[in-house]
PDB file of C-alpha atoms in Angstrom:
ATOM      1  CA  MET A   1      75.191 -49.873  53.029  1.00 49.00           C
ATOM      2  CA  ILE A   2      73.443 -51.466  50.301  1.00 51.00           C
ATOM      3  CA  GLY A   3      71.257 -48.990  48.125  1.00 54.00           C
ATOM      4  CA  GLY A   4      67.646 -48.871  47.106  1.00 59.00           C
ATOM      5  CA  ASN A   5      68.249 -50.254  43.828  1.00 63.00           C
ATOM      6  CA  ASP A   6      70.799 -52.996  44.611  1.00 63.00           C
ATOM      7  CA  MET A   7      68.146 -53.762  47.653  1.00 64.00           C
ATOM      8  CA  LYS A   8      65.346 -54.395  45.170  1.00 61.00           C
ATOM      9  CA  ARG A   9      67.917 -56.115  42.727  1.00 62.00           C
ATOM     10  CA  GLN A  10      68.461 -58.500  45.480  1.00 63.00           C
ATOM     11  CA  VAL A  11      65.273 -59.272  47.017  1.00 56.00           C
ATOM     12  CA  LEU A  12      64.245 -60.283  42.943  1.00 57.00           C
ATOM     13  CA  LEU A  13      67.217 -62.499  42.862  1.00 56.00           C
ATOM     14  CA  TYR A  14      65.869 -64.323  45.894  1.00 62.00           C
ATOM     15  CA  GLY A  15      62.645 -64.432  45.036  1.00 52.00           C
ATOM     16  CA  SER A  16      63.845 -66.008  41.674  1.00 58.00           C
ATOM     17  CA  MET A  17      65.475 -68.410  43.460  1.00 57.00           C
ATOM     18  CA  VAL A  18      63.064 -69.583  45.401  1.00 52.00           C
ATOM     19  CA  VAL A  19      60.612 -69.642  42.658  1.00 52.00           C
ATOM     20  CA  PHE A  20      63.296 -71.836  40.473  1.00 47.00           C
ATOM     21  CA  ALA A  21      63.732 -74.274  43.754  1.00 46.00           C
ATOM     22  CA  VAL A  22      59.893 -74.814  44.039  1.00 45.00           C
ATOM     23  CA  SER A  23      59.643 -75.096  40.371  1.00 48.00           C
ATOM     24  CA  LEU A  24      62.403 -77.583  40.265  1.00 43.00           C
ATOM     25  CA  TYR A  25      61.093 -79.597  43.449  1.00 41.00           C
ATOM     26  CA  SER A  26      57.818 -79.844  41.379  1.00 48.00           C
ATOM     27  CA  ILE A  27      59.145 -81.400  38.196  1.00 45.00           C
ATOM     28  CA  GLY A  28      61.110 -83.601  40.000  1.00 49.00           C
ATOM     29  CA  SER A  29      58.039 -84.800  41.962  1.00 50.00           C
ATOM     30  CA  TYR A  30      56.043 -85.047  39.367  1.00 47.00           C
ATOM     31  CA  LEU A  31      58.429 -86.895  37.338  1.00 46.00           C
ATOM     32  CA  TYR A  32      59.532 -89.465  40.325  1.00 50.00           C
ATOM     33  CA  GLY A  33      55.663 -89.862  40.369  1.00 60.00           C
ATOM     34  CA  TYR A  34      55.767 -91.501  37.272  1.00 68.00           C
ATOM     35  CA  PHE A  35      58.587 -93.428  37.673  1.00 72.00           C
ATOM     36  CA  GLU A  36      57.076 -94.741  40.997  1.00 85.00           C
ATOM     37  CA  ASN A  37      54.299 -95.768  39.315  1.00 86.00           C
ATOM     38  CA  ALA A  38      56.310 -97.559  36.281  1.00 89.00           C
ATOM     39  CA  ARG A  39      58.348 -99.614  39.022  1.00 92.00           C
ATOM     40  CA  ASP A  40      55.321-100.532  41.170  1.00 92.00           C
ATOM     41  CA  LEU A  41      53.328-102.077  38.079  1.00 93.00           C
ATOM     42  CA  ALA A  42      56.503-103.921  37.025  1.00 94.00           C
ATOM     43  CA  ASP A  43      56.418-105.323  39.879  1.00 94.00           C
ATOM     44  CA  ILE A  44      52.708-106.488  40.317  1.00 95.00           C
ATOM     45  CA  GLN A  45      53.042-107.638  36.389  1.00 93.00           C
ATOM     46  CA  ASP A  46      55.785-109.860  37.491  1.00 94.00           C
ATOM     47  CA  VAL A  47      53.887-111.521  40.278  1.00 93.00           C
ATOM     48  CA  TYR A  48      50.602-111.986  38.061  1.00 93.00           C
ATOM     49  CA  ALA A  49      52.869-113.397  35.226  1.00 91.00           C
ATOM     50  CA  ALA A  50      54.719-115.843  37.530  1.00 90.00           C
ATOM     51  CA  PRO A  51      53.645-119.350  37.487  1.00 84.00           C
ATOM     52  CA  VAL A  52      51.573-120.194  40.238  1.00 75.00           C
ATOM     53  CA  THR A  53      53.635-122.118  42.878  1.00 76.00           C
ATOM     54  CA  SER A  54      52.030-125.531  44.316  1.00 64.00           C
ATOM     55  CA  GLU A  55      51.386-123.859  47.571  1.00 71.00           C
ATOM     56  CA  GLU A  56      49.056-121.095  45.546  1.00 64.00           C
ATOM     57  CA  ALA A  57      47.585-123.830  43.814  1.00 63.00           C
ATOM     58  CA  ALA A  58      46.651-125.732  47.135  1.00 61.00           C
ATOM     59  CA  GLN A  59      45.522-122.131  48.891  1.00 64.00           C
ATOM     60  CA  VAL A  60      42.905-122.087  45.836  1.00 63.00           C
ATOM     61  CA  THR A  61      41.680-125.571  45.978  1.00 57.00           C
ATOM     62  CA  GLN A  62      41.222-125.059  49.468  1.00 55.00           C
ATOM     63  CA  MET A  63      38.742-121.942  49.314  1.00 61.00           C
ATOM     64  CA  GLU A  64      35.211-122.196  49.389  1.00 60.00           C
ATOM     65  CA  THR A  65      33.228-120.411  46.434  1.00 65.00           C
ATOM     66  CA  GLU A  66      30.294-121.419  44.060  1.00 64.00           C
ATOM     67  CA  LYS A  67      32.349-120.963  41.083  1.00 70.00           C
ATOM     68  CA  PRO A  68      35.935-122.365  40.709  1.00 75.00           C
ATOM     69  CA  LEU A  69      38.673-119.651  41.287  1.00 81.00           C
ATOM     70  CA  ARG A  70      41.465-118.248  38.681  1.00 88.00           C
ATOM     71  CA  GLU A  71      44.831-118.657  40.304  1.00 87.00           C
ATOM     72  CA  ASN A  72      46.215-115.646  38.806  1.00 87.00           C
ATOM     73  CA  ILE A  73      44.094-113.357  40.473  1.00 92.00           C
ATOM     74  CA  THR A  74      43.833-115.341  43.758  1.00 89.00           C
ATOM     75  CA  LYS A  75      47.552-115.125  44.182  1.00 91.00           C
ATOM     76  CA  LEU A  76      47.587-111.415  43.932  1.00 94.00           C
ATOM     77  CA  GLN A  77      45.195-111.213  46.346  1.00 92.00           C
ATOM     78  CA  ASN A  78      47.761-111.951  48.555  1.00 90.00           C
ATOM     79  CA  VAL A  79      49.477-108.714  47.791  1.00 94.00           C
ATOM     80  CA  ASN A  80      46.261-107.012  48.367  1.00 96.00           C
ATOM     81  CA  ASP A  81      42.508-108.173  48.534  1.00 94.00           C
ATOM     82  CA  ASP A  82      40.672-105.401  46.846  1.00 97.00           C
ATOM     83  CA  ILE A  83      42.616-106.657  43.614  1.00 97.00           C
ATOM     84  CA  VAL A  84      39.471-108.100  41.798  1.00 97.00           C
ATOM     85  CA  GLY A  85      40.992-108.543  38.374  1.00 97.00           C
ATOM     86  CA  TRP A  86      43.328-107.963  35.760  1.00 97.00           C
ATOM     87  CA  LEU A  87      42.901-105.626  32.474  1.00 98.00           C
ATOM     88  CA  GLU A  88      45.243-106.218  29.427  1.00 97.00           C
ATOM     89  CA  LEU A  89      45.615-104.763  25.930  1.00 97.00           C
ATOM     90  CA  ASP A  90      48.496-106.334  23.552  1.00 95.00           C
ATOM     91  CA  GLY A  91      51.432-104.000  22.338  1.00 92.00           C
ATOM     92  CA  THR A  92      50.349-101.274  24.785  1.00 94.00           C
ATOM     93  CA  LYS A  93      51.167-100.139  28.470  1.00 93.00           C
ATOM     94  CA  LEU A  94      47.849-101.082  29.798  1.00 96.00           C
ATOM     95  CA  ASN A  95      48.221-104.246  31.682  1.00 96.00           C
ATOM     96  CA  ASN A  96      46.952-103.498  35.162  1.00 96.00           C
ATOM     97  CA  PRO A  97      45.239-105.073  37.899  1.00 97.00           C
ATOM     98  CA  VAL A  98      42.041-104.012  38.742  1.00 98.00           C
ATOM     99  CA  LEU A  99      41.344-102.736  42.305  1.00 98.00           C
ATOM    100  CA  GLN A 100      37.712-102.394  44.060  1.00 98.00           C
ATOM    101  CA  ALA A 101      37.097-100.408  47.173  1.00 98.00           C
ATOM    102  CA  GLU A 102      33.734 -99.446  49.250  1.00 97.00           C
ATOM    103  CA  ASP A 103      33.715 -96.042  47.268  1.00 97.00           C
ATOM    104  CA  ASN A 104      34.815 -94.755  44.093  1.00 97.00           C
ATOM    105  CA  ASP A 105      37.429 -92.333  45.634  1.00 97.00           C
ATOM    106  CA  TYR A 106      40.239 -94.344  47.240  1.00 97.00           C
ATOM    107  CA  TYR A 107      41.848 -95.716  44.649  1.00 97.00           C
ATOM    108  CA  LEU A 108      41.884 -92.149  42.684  1.00 96.00           C
ATOM    109  CA  ASP A 109      44.789 -91.533  44.606  1.00 95.00           C
ATOM    110  CA  HIS A 110      46.104 -95.055  45.987  1.00 96.00           C
ATOM    111  CA  ASN A 111      47.857 -97.626  44.441  1.00 96.00           C
ATOM    112  CA  TYR A 112      47.572-101.647  44.563  1.00 96.00           C
ATOM    113  CA  LYS A 113      49.731-101.848  47.849  1.00 95.00           C
ATOM    114  CA  GLY A 114      47.175 -99.079  49.286  1.00 94.00           C
ATOM    115  CA  GLY A 115      50.094 -96.229  49.569  1.00 94.00           C
ATOM    116  CA  TYR A 116      49.423 -92.554  48.303  1.00 93.00           C
ATOM    117  CA  SER A 117      49.689 -92.294  44.275  1.00 92.00           C
ATOM    118  CA  ARG A 118      49.041 -89.199  42.246  1.00 88.00           C
ATOM    119  CA  ALA A 119      48.800 -92.105  39.258  1.00 92.00           C
ATOM    120  CA  GLY A 120      45.926 -94.017  41.719  1.00 95.00           C
ATOM    121  CA  SER A 121      44.745 -97.321  40.620  1.00 96.00           C
ATOM    122  CA  ILE A 122      42.590 -98.642  37.588  1.00 97.00           C
ATOM    123  CA  PHE A 123      39.525 -99.790  39.601  1.00 98.00           C
ATOM    124  CA  MET A 124      36.047-101.493  39.290  1.00 98.00           C
ATOM    125  CA  ASP A 125      32.966 -99.266  40.378  1.00 98.00           C
ATOM    126  CA  PHE A 126      32.097-100.124  43.861  1.00 98.00           C
ATOM    127  CA  ARG A 127      28.177-100.943  42.921  1.00 97.00           C
ATOM    128  CA  ASN A 128      29.517-103.638  40.623  1.00 97.00           C
ATOM    129  CA  ASP A 129      29.912-106.983  41.700  1.00 96.00           C
ATOM    130  CA  PRO A 130      33.128-108.969  40.238  1.00 95.00           C
ATOM    131  CA  ALA A 131      31.934-112.676  41.086  1.00 92.00           C
ATOM    132  CA  ASN A 132      28.354-111.881  39.100  1.00 93.00           C
ATOM    133  CA  LEU A 133      29.078-108.625  36.219  1.00 96.00           C
ATOM    134  CA  GLY A 134      25.738-107.129  35.257  1.00 95.00           C
ATOM    135  CA  LYS A 135      24.523-105.355  32.323  1.00 96.00           C
ATOM    136  CA  HIS A 136      26.691-102.485  33.126  1.00 97.00           C
ATOM    137  CA  THR A 137      30.423-102.892  34.735  1.00 98.00           C
ATOM    138  CA  ILE A 138      32.400 -99.743  34.584  1.00 97.00           C
ATOM    139  CA  MET A 139      36.001 -99.376  35.466  1.00 98.00           C
ATOM    140  CA  TYR A 140      37.873 -95.772  36.298  1.00 97.00           C
ATOM    141  CA  GLY A 141      41.465 -95.052  35.548  1.00 96.00           C
ATOM    142  CA  HIS A 142      43.922 -91.877  35.207  1.00 94.00           C
ATOM    143  CA  VAL A 143      44.753 -90.482  31.753  1.00 92.00           C
ATOM    144  CA  MET A 144      48.621 -90.532  32.330  1.00 91.00           C
ATOM    145  CA  ARG A 145      50.810 -88.953  30.277  1.00 86.00           C
ATOM    146  CA  ASP A 146      53.415 -92.068  29.740  1.00 91.00           C
ATOM    147  CA  ASN A 147      50.425 -93.825  28.043  1.00 89.00           C
ATOM    148  CA  SER A 148      49.774 -96.062  31.506  1.00 91.00           C
ATOM    149  CA  MET A 149      47.348 -96.660  33.105  1.00 92.00           C
ATOM    150  CA  PHE A 150      44.543 -95.124  30.920  1.00 95.00           C
ATOM    151  CA  GLY A 151      46.635 -92.750  29.207  1.00 93.00           C
ATOM    152  CA  MET A 152      46.098 -94.633  26.000  1.00 94.00           C
ATOM    153  CA  LEU A 153      42.301 -94.626  26.103  1.00 95.00           C
ATOM    154  CA  SER A 154      41.446 -91.809  23.910  1.00 94.00           C
ATOM    155  CA  LYS A 155      43.613 -93.448  20.855  1.00 96.00           C
ATOM    156  CA  TYR A 156      40.068 -95.300  20.235  1.00 97.00           C
ATOM    157  CA  ALA A 157      38.668 -91.926  18.978  1.00 96.00           C
ATOM    158  CA  ASP A 158      41.126 -92.886  15.937  1.00 96.00           C
ATOM    159  CA  GLU A 159      38.856 -95.614  14.441  1.00 96.00           C
ATOM    160  CA  GLU A 160      41.785 -97.206  12.475  1.00 96.00           C
ATOM    161  CA  PHE A 161      43.120 -97.903  16.103  1.00 97.00           C
ATOM    162  CA  ALA A 162      39.819 -98.918  17.339  1.00 97.00           C
ATOM    163  CA  LYS A 163      40.074-101.628  14.654  1.00 96.00           C
ATOM    164  CA  GLU A 164      43.191-102.576  15.422  1.00 96.00           C
ATOM    165  CA  ASN A 165      42.872-102.964  18.759  1.00 97.00           C
ATOM    166  CA  ARG A 166      39.259-103.637  19.467  1.00 97.00           C
ATOM    167  CA  VAL A 167      39.756-106.666  22.042  1.00 98.00           C
ATOM    168  CA  ILE A 168      40.884-106.108  25.807  1.00 98.00           C
ATOM    169  CA  ARG A 169      41.329-108.829  28.113  1.00 98.00           C
ATOM    170  CA  PHE A 170      39.651-108.921  31.198  1.00 98.00           C
ATOM    171  CA  GLU A 171      40.449-111.511  34.244  1.00 97.00           C
ATOM    172  CA  THR A 172      38.111-112.116  37.333  1.00 96.00           C
ATOM    173  CA  MET A 173      38.462-114.568  40.229  1.00 93.00           C
ATOM    174  CA  TYR A 174      36.378-116.715  38.410  1.00 92.00           C
ATOM    175  CA  ASP A 175      36.020-116.295  34.608  1.00 94.00           C
ATOM    176  CA  GLU A 176      38.074-114.765  31.762  1.00 96.00           C
ATOM    177  CA  TYR A 177      36.506-112.537  29.031  1.00 97.00           C
ATOM    178  CA  GLU A 178      36.906-110.329  25.848  1.00 98.00           C
ATOM    179  CA  LEU A 179      35.979-106.707  25.455  1.00 98.00           C
ATOM    180  CA  HIS A 180      35.153-106.185  21.945  1.00 98.00           C
ATOM    181  CA  VAL A 181      35.049-102.251  22.092  1.00 98.00           C
ATOM    182  CA  PHE A 182      32.029-100.518  20.365  1.00 98.00           C
ATOM    183  CA  ALA A 183      32.150 -97.037  20.736  1.00 98.00           C
ATOM    184  CA  ALA A 184      34.394 -94.008  21.861  1.00 97.00           C
ATOM    185  CA  TYR A 185      33.704 -90.221  22.750  1.00 96.00           C
ATOM    186  CA  GLU A 186      34.435 -87.306  24.553  1.00 95.00           C
ATOM    187  CA  THR A 187      32.198 -86.234  26.880  1.00 94.00           C
ATOM    188  CA  THR A 188      31.422 -84.362  30.341  1.00 90.00           C
ATOM    189  CA  THR A 189      29.881 -85.269  33.479  1.00 84.00           C
ATOM    190  CA  ARG A 190      26.515 -83.652  32.521  1.00 84.00           C
ATOM    191  CA  PHE A 191      26.034 -86.881  30.226  1.00 87.00           C
ATOM    192  CA  TYR A 192      25.502 -89.469  33.086  1.00 86.00           C
ATOM    193  CA  TYR A 193      26.905 -92.690  31.396  1.00 91.00           C
ATOM    194  CA  LEU A 194      27.325 -94.379  34.917  1.00 91.00           C
ATOM    195  CA  ASP A 195      24.098 -96.170  35.223  1.00 92.00           C
ATOM    196  CA  THR A 196      24.781 -99.923  36.714  1.00 93.00           C
ATOM    197  CA  GLU A 197      20.859-100.737  37.133  1.00 92.00           C
ATOM    198  CA  PHE A 198      18.428-100.549  34.499  1.00 93.00           C
ATOM    199  CA  GLU A 199      14.408-101.001  34.313  1.00 91.00           C
ATOM    200  CA  GLY A 200      12.353-101.172  31.153  1.00 89.00           C
ATOM    201  CA  LYS A 201      13.754 -99.937  27.956  1.00 90.00           C
ATOM    202  CA  ALA A 202      16.352 -97.956  29.520  1.00 95.00           C
ATOM    203  CA  PHE A 203      19.007-100.266  28.698  1.00 95.00           C
ATOM    204  CA  GLY A 204      18.200-100.037  25.429  1.00 95.00           C
ATOM    205  CA  GLU A 205      17.790 -96.403  25.370  1.00 95.00           C
ATOM    206  CA  PHE A 206      21.089 -96.415  26.773  1.00 95.00           C
ATOM    207  CA  ILE A 207      22.746 -98.312  24.073  1.00 96.00           C
ATOM    208  CA  GLN A 208      21.190 -95.896  21.243  1.00 96.00           C
ATOM    209  CA  GLU A 209      22.535 -93.157  23.155  1.00 95.00           C
ATOM    210  CA  ILE A 210      26.003 -94.306  23.277  1.00 95.00           C
ATOM    211  CA  LYS A 211      26.439 -95.016  19.478  1.00 96.00           C
ATOM    212  CA  SER A 212      24.737 -92.238  18.884  1.00 96.00           C
ATOM    213  CA  ARG A 213      27.757 -90.175  20.524  1.00 96.00           C
ATOM    214  CA  SER A 214      30.587 -92.622  19.024  1.00 97.00           C
ATOM    215  CA  ARG A 215      33.179 -91.497  16.996  1.00 96.00           C
ATOM    216  CA  ILE A 216      34.256 -94.814  15.587  1.00 97.00           C
ATOM    217  CA  ASP A 217      32.355 -97.876  13.941  1.00 96.00           C
ATOM    218  CA  THR A 218      34.226-100.720  14.871  1.00 96.00           C
ATOM    219  CA  GLY A 219      31.626-103.487  13.437  1.00 95.00           C
ATOM    220  CA  VAL A 220      30.652-104.883  16.734  1.00 97.00           C
ATOM    221  CA  ASP A 221      26.961-105.972  17.080  1.00 96.00           C
ATOM    222  CA  ILE A 222      25.403-104.829  20.710  1.00 96.00           C
ATOM    223  CA  SER A 223      21.976-105.509  21.697  1.00 95.00           C
ATOM    224  CA  VAL A 224      19.582-105.185  24.612  1.00 95.00           C
ATOM    225  CA  HIS A 225      20.690-109.310  25.594  1.00 95.00           C
ATOM    226  CA  ASP A 226      24.449-108.189  25.525  1.00 97.00           C
ATOM    227  CA  GLN A 227      26.476-106.753  28.658  1.00 97.00           C
ATOM    228  CA  ILE A 228      28.866-103.868  28.498  1.00 97.00           C
ATOM    229  CA  VAL A 229      31.874-102.650  30.410  1.00 98.00           C
ATOM    230  CA  THR A 230      32.761 -98.878  30.565  1.00 98.00           C
ATOM    231  CA  LEU A 231      36.157 -97.640  30.591  1.00 98.00           C
ATOM    232  CA  SER A 232      36.390 -94.420  31.820  1.00 97.00           C
ATOM    233  CA  THR A 233      39.044 -91.539  32.075  1.00 96.00           C
ATOM    234  CA  CYS A 234      39.566 -87.604  32.464  1.00 93.00           C
ATOM    235  CA  THR A 235      40.938 -85.821  29.457  1.00 88.00           C
ATOM    236  CA  THR A 236      44.468 -83.810  29.395  1.00 82.00           C
ATOM    237  CA  THR A 237      42.539 -80.031  29.512  1.00 80.00           C
ATOM    238  CA  ASP A 238      42.014 -78.119  32.431  1.00 77.00           C
ATOM    239  CA  ASP A 239      38.173 -79.074  32.235  1.00 78.00           C
ATOM    240  CA  ASP A 240      37.826 -81.653  35.263  1.00 81.00           C
ATOM    241  CA  ASP A 241      34.311 -81.966  33.843  1.00 86.00           C
ATOM    242  CA  GLU A 242      35.479 -83.662  30.516  1.00 93.00           C
ATOM    243  CA  ARG A 243      35.608 -87.544  30.799  1.00 95.00           C
ATOM    244  CA  PHE A 244      37.000 -89.635  27.299  1.00 96.00           C
ATOM    245  CA  VAL A 245      35.137 -92.898  27.645  1.00 97.00           C
ATOM    246  CA  VAL A 246      35.417 -96.215  25.609  1.00 98.00           C
ATOM    247  CA  HIS A 247      32.446 -98.839  25.658  1.00 98.00           C
ATOM    248  CA  ALA A 248      32.685-102.227  24.763  1.00 98.00           C
ATOM    249  CA  LYS A 249      30.895-105.771  24.439  1.00 98.00           C
ATOM    250  CA  LEU A 250      31.888-108.332  27.123  1.00 98.00           C
ATOM    251  CA  ILE A 251      32.260-111.923  25.967  1.00 97.00           C
ATOM    252  CA  GLN A 252      32.805-114.404  28.419  1.00 95.00           C
ATOM    253  CA  LYS A 253      35.546-117.148  27.236  1.00 89.00           C
ATOM    254  CA  GLN A 254      35.058-120.823  27.364  1.00 77.00           C
ATOM    255  CA  ARG A 255      37.577-122.679  30.225  1.00 64.00           C
TER     256      ARG A 255
END
């Protein structure tokens, strides 16, 4: 018969083995999530970078819209018609399609293929109109530890990095833009920086509040006559209310 002490040792051993197995599975699942995200992003980046075929060009020509369509984004809508743009910062892993759903929840945990993904997608606020960008456009993305998605956003807290990487490229179905970063800071959800519509002096007051919170000064002039884009992500702390935010001036490039 097994003695009491031997039984306890066996229980502890089996318990340790179970904990180890669960931990190993969790780590493996976590790492696979990063691998899967990198693979899927590489696939859509290839689609985006590939030359537009004559068939795709003809498809764009046949579409009846008020503005001419940009073929690069239109062909991505053959993959998912929720793709409304592309966001890219040279020299970093930020090189992503921008999605938009009917709410701000779906693409928190779905990729551009519509499948479940812990990495989610970079997505535009459902209140924004990608065809006619207003005073304030907002995009969200997860803070990934491999610096993909919005994982590199917190680097903008460093003024030297911000000045060297001041311009982010943004393309929609209709236009191409430069985002000139002018502010970056850590905040919480208690500061409501997510208004998309402003009345009276509210927009000017919003800009002043942003500038007063910013940890950087990139020399970009910003006024109430401008349009701005906000990039928002979580932080790597355990506080679910913390956010890191980057604001940029929206400048449309000439066709």
